[in-house]
Short mmCIF file of C-alpha atoms in Angstrom, two decimals:
data_model
loop_
_atom_site.label_atom_id
_atom_site.label_comp_id
_atom_site.label_asym_id
_atom_site.label_seq_id
_atom_site.Cartn_x
_atom_site.Cartn_y
_atom_site.Cartn_z
CA MET A 1 275.40 119.71 -51.64
CA ILE A 2 274.24 119.12 -48.05
CA GLN A 3 277.22 116.82 -47.52
CA ILE A 4 279.72 119.39 -48.80
CA ILE A 5 278.30 122.17 -46.64
CA SER A 6 278.29 119.85 -43.65
CA LEU A 7 281.92 118.94 -44.32
CA LEU A 8 282.70 122.66 -44.46
CA LEU A 9 280.91 123.37 -41.16
CA GLY A 10 282.74 120.47 -39.51
CA SER A 11 286.02 121.81 -40.91
CA LEU A 12 285.32 125.26 -39.45
CA PHE A 13 284.50 123.69 -36.11
CA GLY A 14 287.60 121.48 -36.07
CA GLY A 15 289.90 124.25 -37.29
CA GLY A 16 288.44 126.58 -34.67
CA LEU A 17 288.98 124.10 -31.85
CA TYR A 18 292.58 123.57 -32.95
CA LEU A 19 293.36 127.27 -33.27
CA ALA A 20 291.62 128.02 -29.97
CA GLY A 21 293.76 125.51 -28.08
CA MET A 22 290.79 123.41 -27.01
CA THR A 23 292.42 120.34 -28.50
CA ASN A 24 294.94 120.45 -25.64
CA PRO A 25 293.32 118.78 -22.60
CA LYS A 26 295.93 120.37 -20.33
CA LYS A 27 294.86 123.83 -21.45
CA VAL A 28 291.21 123.00 -20.82
CA LEU A 29 292.04 121.65 -17.34
CA ASN A 30 294.09 124.78 -16.61
CA PHE A 31 291.03 126.85 -17.54
CA MET A 32 289.05 124.98 -14.91
CA ASP A 33 291.85 125.25 -12.35
CA ILE A 34 290.90 128.67 -11.01
CA MET A 35 292.77 128.01 -7.76
CA GLY A 36 295.98 126.95 -9.53
CA ASN A 37 297.71 127.83 -12.80
CA TRP A 38 294.59 129.44 -14.23
CA ASP A 39 294.59 129.90 -18.01
CA PRO A 40 291.58 132.09 -18.90
CA SER A 41 291.99 131.62 -22.69
CA LEU A 42 288.80 129.61 -23.04
CA ILE A 43 286.69 132.58 -22.03
CA PHE A 44 287.91 134.14 -25.26
CA VAL A 45 286.73 131.12 -27.22
CA MET A 46 283.20 131.65 -25.93
CA ALA A 47 283.49 135.41 -26.43
CA GLY A 48 284.49 134.83 -30.06
CA ALA A 49 281.95 132.14 -30.83
CA ILE A 50 278.74 133.34 -29.19
CA PRO A 51 278.27 136.71 -30.95
CA VAL A 52 278.75 135.06 -34.36
CA ALA A 53 276.32 132.27 -33.47
CA VAL A 54 273.78 134.84 -32.22
CA ILE A 55 273.77 136.50 -35.66
CA GLY A 56 273.21 133.14 -37.37
CA TYR A 57 270.33 132.34 -35.01
CA ARG A 58 268.70 135.74 -35.48
CA LEU A 59 269.00 135.49 -39.28
CA MET A 60 267.44 132.04 -39.12
CA LEU A 61 264.50 133.41 -37.14
CA CYS A 62 263.90 135.98 -39.90
CA ARG A 63 263.18 133.17 -42.34
CA ALA A 64 260.30 130.73 -42.57
CA VAL A 65 262.66 127.87 -43.41
CA PRO A 66 266.45 127.46 -43.28
CA ILE A 67 268.41 127.86 -46.53
CA ILE A 68 269.25 124.17 -47.04
CA PHE A 69 266.82 122.05 -45.04
CA ASN A 70 263.08 122.54 -45.32
CA SER A 71 262.29 122.92 -41.62
CA ILE A 72 263.75 124.46 -38.50
CA GLN A 73 264.52 121.84 -35.85
CA ILE A 74 265.52 123.66 -32.70
CA PRO A 75 264.79 122.13 -29.25
CA SER A 76 261.50 123.53 -28.00
CA ILE A 77 261.44 122.20 -24.42
CA ALA A 78 261.60 125.10 -21.99
CA ALA A 79 261.40 123.49 -18.56
CA VAL A 80 264.53 123.05 -16.51
CA ASP A 81 264.28 119.54 -15.06
CA ALA A 82 266.32 117.20 -12.89
CA ARG A 83 267.61 115.24 -15.91
CA LEU A 84 269.14 118.38 -17.40
CA VAL A 85 270.86 119.35 -14.16
CA ILE A 86 272.03 115.85 -13.16
CA GLY A 87 273.20 115.08 -16.71
CA SER A 88 275.16 118.35 -16.89
CA LEU A 89 276.61 117.68 -13.44
CA ILE A 90 277.86 114.25 -14.60
CA PHE A 91 279.20 115.73 -17.83
CA GLY A 92 281.14 118.36 -15.86
CA VAL A 93 282.76 115.71 -13.69
CA GLY A 94 283.86 113.72 -16.75
CA TRP A 95 285.11 116.90 -18.45
CA GLY A 96 287.04 117.88 -15.33
CA ILE A 97 288.63 114.44 -15.04
CA SER A 98 289.74 114.23 -18.66
CA GLY A 99 289.94 117.77 -20.03
CA LEU A 100 288.07 116.53 -23.09
CA CYS A 101 284.53 117.17 -24.23
CA PRO A 102 283.12 115.46 -27.35
CA GLY A 103 284.13 118.00 -30.04
CA PRO A 104 287.84 118.23 -29.12
CA ALA A 105 287.97 114.47 -28.63
CA PHE A 106 286.99 113.89 -32.26
CA ALA A 107 289.21 116.75 -33.41
CA THR A 108 292.31 115.12 -31.89
CA VAL A 109 291.75 111.47 -32.68
CA LEU A 110 294.30 111.53 -35.52
CA ILE A 111 296.70 113.93 -33.78
CA GLN A 112 297.02 112.28 -30.38
CA PRO A 113 295.32 108.89 -30.62
CA GLN A 114 297.28 107.74 -27.55
CA VAL A 115 295.18 110.17 -25.51
CA THR A 116 291.94 110.34 -27.42
CA ALA A 117 291.19 106.86 -28.78
CA VAL A 118 290.49 105.27 -25.41
CA TYR A 119 288.43 108.31 -24.39
CA LEU A 120 286.31 108.07 -27.54
CA VAL A 121 285.56 104.40 -26.96
CA ALA A 122 284.41 105.23 -23.42
CA LEU A 123 282.44 108.24 -24.70
CA ILE A 124 280.54 106.08 -27.18
CA ALA A 125 280.01 103.42 -24.49
CA GLY A 126 278.55 106.07 -22.15
CA SER A 127 276.26 107.39 -24.86
CA LEU A 128 275.05 103.88 -25.73
CA ALA A 129 274.62 103.02 -22.03
CA TYR A 130 272.25 105.96 -21.70
CA LYS A 131 270.26 104.63 -24.65
CA GLN A 132 270.02 101.21 -22.97
CA PHE A 133 268.84 102.55 -19.62
CA HIS A 134 266.42 105.18 -20.89
CA ARG A 135 264.29 103.66 -23.59
CA MET B 1 301.39 125.70 -17.17
CA THR B 2 299.86 126.59 -20.51
CA GLU B 3 300.35 129.90 -22.23
CA PHE B 4 297.55 132.48 -22.12
CA THR B 5 296.41 132.84 -25.75
CA PRO B 6 293.58 135.38 -25.95
CA ILE B 7 293.99 136.20 -29.65
CA SER B 8 294.25 132.71 -31.13
CA SER B 9 291.55 131.51 -28.75
CA ALA B 10 289.19 134.31 -29.81
CA LEU B 11 289.94 133.66 -33.50
CA GLY B 12 289.32 129.96 -32.99
CA GLY B 13 286.10 130.89 -31.21
CA ILE B 14 285.00 132.95 -34.21
CA LEU B 15 285.52 129.92 -36.49
CA ILE B 16 283.49 127.76 -34.10
CA GLY B 17 280.85 130.51 -34.08
CA LEU B 18 280.76 130.48 -37.90
CA SER B 19 280.08 126.76 -37.80
CA ALA B 20 277.17 127.35 -35.41
CA PHE B 21 276.08 130.30 -37.59
CA GLY B 22 275.91 128.00 -40.62
CA GLY B 23 274.15 125.30 -38.61
CA PHE B 24 271.40 127.75 -37.71
CA LEU B 25 271.00 129.64 -40.97
CA LEU B 26 271.62 126.83 -43.48
CA PHE B 27 270.32 123.79 -41.60
CA GLY B 28 268.00 125.30 -38.99
CA ARG B 29 269.67 123.12 -36.39
CA VAL B 30 271.84 123.28 -33.31
CA ILE B 31 275.39 122.14 -34.02
CA GLY B 32 275.81 119.92 -30.95
CA MET B 33 278.57 117.33 -30.88
CA SER B 34 277.09 114.86 -28.40
CA GLY B 35 273.68 114.89 -30.08
CA MET B 36 275.14 114.52 -33.58
CA MET B 37 277.33 111.68 -32.39
CA ALA B 38 274.33 109.89 -30.87
CA LYS B 39 272.41 110.30 -34.15
CA VAL B 40 275.32 108.94 -36.21
CA LEU B 41 275.56 105.98 -33.80
CA GLY B 42 271.83 105.40 -34.08
CA HIS B 43 270.13 103.23 -36.61
CA ASP B 44 269.17 105.96 -39.04
CA LEU B 45 272.61 106.41 -40.58
CA GLY B 46 271.02 107.05 -43.97
CA LYS B 47 269.33 110.14 -42.58
CA SER B 48 272.52 111.05 -40.73
CA ALA B 49 274.91 110.91 -43.70
CA TRP B 50 275.34 114.68 -43.62
CA ARG B 51 276.34 114.45 -39.96
CA ALA B 52 279.03 111.91 -40.81
CA PHE B 53 280.47 114.47 -43.25
CA PHE B 54 280.54 117.02 -40.44
CA PHE B 55 282.67 114.62 -38.39
CA LEU B 56 284.94 114.05 -41.39
CA GLY B 57 285.80 117.77 -41.38
CA LEU B 58 285.97 117.91 -37.59
CA ILE B 59 288.49 115.07 -37.51
CA GLY B 60 290.40 115.85 -40.72
CA ILE B 61 291.10 119.58 -40.56
CA PRO B 62 292.89 119.64 -37.19
CA TRP B 63 295.05 116.77 -38.42
CA ILE B 64 295.88 118.65 -41.65
CA LEU B 65 296.67 121.80 -39.65
CA SER B 66 298.88 119.82 -37.30
CA ILE B 67 301.06 118.49 -40.12
CA THR B 68 301.14 121.70 -42.18
CA ILE B 69 300.76 125.06 -40.47
CA SER B 70 301.28 124.53 -36.77
CA PRO B 71 302.58 121.47 -34.97
CA PRO B 72 300.43 120.13 -32.14
CA HIS B 73 301.27 120.70 -28.50
CA ASP B 74 303.17 117.85 -26.89
CA ALA B 75 300.72 115.14 -25.96
CA GLN B 76 301.76 114.38 -22.43
CA PRO B 77 300.88 111.01 -20.97
CA PHE B 78 297.41 110.84 -19.52
CA ASN B 79 296.17 108.41 -16.93
CA PRO B 80 294.13 105.87 -18.95
CA LEU B 81 291.72 105.45 -16.05
CA ALA B 82 290.94 109.19 -16.16
CA LEU B 83 290.29 108.96 -19.89
CA ILE B 84 288.03 105.93 -19.59
CA LEU B 85 286.08 107.27 -16.61
CA GLY B 86 285.98 110.79 -18.07
CA GLY B 87 284.81 109.57 -21.48
CA PHE B 88 282.07 107.38 -20.03
CA LEU B 89 280.72 110.13 -17.75
CA VAL B 90 280.76 112.65 -20.61
CA GLY B 91 278.99 110.19 -22.92
CA TYR B 92 276.30 109.38 -20.37
CA GLY B 93 275.95 112.85 -18.86
CA THR B 94 275.61 114.68 -22.17
CA ARG B 95 272.77 112.37 -23.24
CA LEU B 96 270.95 112.72 -19.92
CA GLY B 97 271.52 116.48 -19.98
CA SER B 98 270.72 116.80 -23.72
CA GLY B 99 273.97 118.44 -24.77
CA CYS B 100 277.60 119.34 -24.24
CA THR B 101 279.77 122.42 -24.68
CA SER B 102 278.77 123.04 -28.30
CA GLY B 103 275.02 122.47 -28.00
CA HIS B 104 274.51 124.19 -24.64
CA ALA B 105 277.41 126.62 -24.07
CA ILE B 106 277.66 127.96 -27.62
CA CYS B 107 274.40 127.33 -29.52
CA GLY B 108 272.12 127.31 -26.48
CA ILE B 109 273.44 130.49 -24.88
CA SER B 110 273.26 132.14 -28.33
CA ARG B 111 269.53 131.47 -28.42
CA LEU B 112 269.19 132.56 -24.77
CA SER B 113 267.77 129.15 -23.89
CA LYS B 114 267.13 128.99 -20.17
CA ARG B 115 267.84 125.24 -20.17
CA SER B 116 271.21 125.74 -21.85
CA ILE B 117 272.21 128.55 -19.50
CA VAL B 118 271.38 126.35 -16.50
CA ALA B 119 273.21 123.39 -18.11
CA THR B 120 276.32 125.47 -18.88
CA CYS B 121 276.53 126.93 -15.38
CA THR B 122 276.07 123.43 -13.95
CA PHE B 123 278.78 121.69 -15.98
CA MET B 124 281.22 124.59 -15.61
CA VAL B 125 280.85 124.56 -11.83
CA SER B 126 281.05 120.77 -11.61
CA ALA B 127 284.16 120.75 -13.84
CA VAL B 128 285.86 123.44 -11.72
CA VAL B 129 285.02 121.55 -8.53
CA THR B 130 286.26 118.28 -10.07
CA VAL B 131 289.60 119.85 -11.06
CA PHE B 132 289.91 121.42 -7.62
CA VAL B 133 289.33 118.06 -5.95
CA THR B 134 291.63 116.07 -8.24
CA ARG B 135 294.48 118.59 -8.37
CA HIS B 136 294.41 120.31 -5.00
CA ILE B 137 292.90 117.74 -2.65
CA PHE B 138 294.11 114.45 -4.13
CA GLY B 139 297.15 116.05 -5.77
CA VAL B 140 296.67 114.25 -9.08
CA MET B 141 298.21 116.57 -11.68
CA GLN B 142 296.67 115.73 -15.04
#
């Protein structure tokens, strides 16, 4: 049951990325290129996604436990620290170089492997490198 | 140039939002790609089986859509160095910064998390600056 629901949520996410145009790295880079051929479409992705997610979050807060799992596991750290800012800074540079963040990279691995496969290998390497350095 | 697509982008956003909606209400969790990937890569794959199914849908549905309903955009050649460097920095940076676009920009902003708002502003600005530098200063047109 959990697996099927998870498959469904992943399908919604992947279908949404594809429909939204986020699976096209050029479109993502054009969104960031505010001084060039700016394509503001991705603002509409956020504007579509966030209100729906807010409702889900609020409904979750109304319950003692989620519907499927038996406990809520939402990050509870509140402090903004250097790791958060430096990590996000590094992420932004990588995103701006490639036009790909993790979700769209997975969503396109079968569609445009010539672009995505090498990126995914490097993505996994970066994630594992973090694990090595910060035990 | 890419076409401005407010309607399909907003509809796609709603689907992404529904995924986050389900993640909150059904699982009580943040649907964050970089974190879920790290968990699947970790040693506790048994506990992460449900996450692997998420990735199955994430990878499979766009492929099915691309061969049925709408063909994909033309995949133009990308500089492999940009993909390798970009991928590594995203992999490392999202772990150090505890999240990427899904976990911070969608789920985090939805819960009004101060950390996620700071993270989102930071990676948006650094991405815009990076594109400005690569495209307009170095003239590399990805």
